[in-house]
Amino acid sequence: MKNSIIFLLVICFSFSCYAQPDSLPVYKRFPNVPPFKLRTVPDSLLYTKDDLPKKKPVIVMVFSPDCEHCQLATKDLLSHIKLFDKVEIVMASSLDYGNILAFYKEFNIAAYPNIVMGRDPSYFLGTFFSIRNFPSIYIYNKKGKFIKEFEGSVSFEKIAEWLK
């Protein structure tokens, strides 16, 4: 009898060792706009989730200023910006502030009031979204609920379809 109990306990513990951890990424387990903190370009002001306009869809784009795909994606976004006039766009990078500022100036982001660009010094968004590729784009509806993610090159016309 004692051996049977020990055998059952060993079996139970061995199954728990093989249990899979929750494999869903954080952004899918917590499907609201994440509590980010960015230092905006060009003025280095603090910009957080609380600064987002209420009842407006949000696109979060995590990018690298020196990434060719990110540069092409930004050109595509700006060429289709009229599709996103009722959308707040947050572009975040964890790279050096100077590189982000140069990118900001090169693409004249100041001309687009619905785009906020900033530095994520702690790489919070990269960790939250489990970033594997740049650019990584995440769409939230006007209630702040997660809708869809895109990694790598994707047309902003396709992204706009998810906001209808």
Phi, psi and omega in degrees: 000315180298320178295324179295318180295316179297318178300315179297319178296318178298317179298313181299315180292326180292325177293323180292332177291330181265002179296136180281134173291164179300112186271354177290138176295159184304317184295340176270333176283330178236082192280035175248162176306129184291156180279069184279163174222116180242154169256113188291154173252132014258002191257356177062027176281155177283130178231124183234177176306323181295341179275351179294142176298144179282149175056043178222132177300155182230137170246126175252121179243114175265125188219174173233127183301333181265007180272123181298321178296323179292322178295317178294320178297320179294318176300316179296316177302311183293329178286343178244021188301333180296335177289345186240025183293340178251025183234136173271128182247122179249117178253122185232140176219149178262001182286180182305137182305320180299319178295319180293319179298317178298318178298315179303314181289318181302320182262007177050049183298334179301336181283355184240097186294342180268007176250126174246125178245138180202170179262133177254084189297334181266001183058034180301311183294323177300319178287315181302317183268359183052054185299130175241333183223151173249145347285156173240128188236132183232131184249134176236141179283182184291349175265003179082016180264139180298136178246306190200150174237153176224135176240137179080200184288130177206146180286138178288343171296319178294320178297318181300328179299330181283350181259003181280000000 
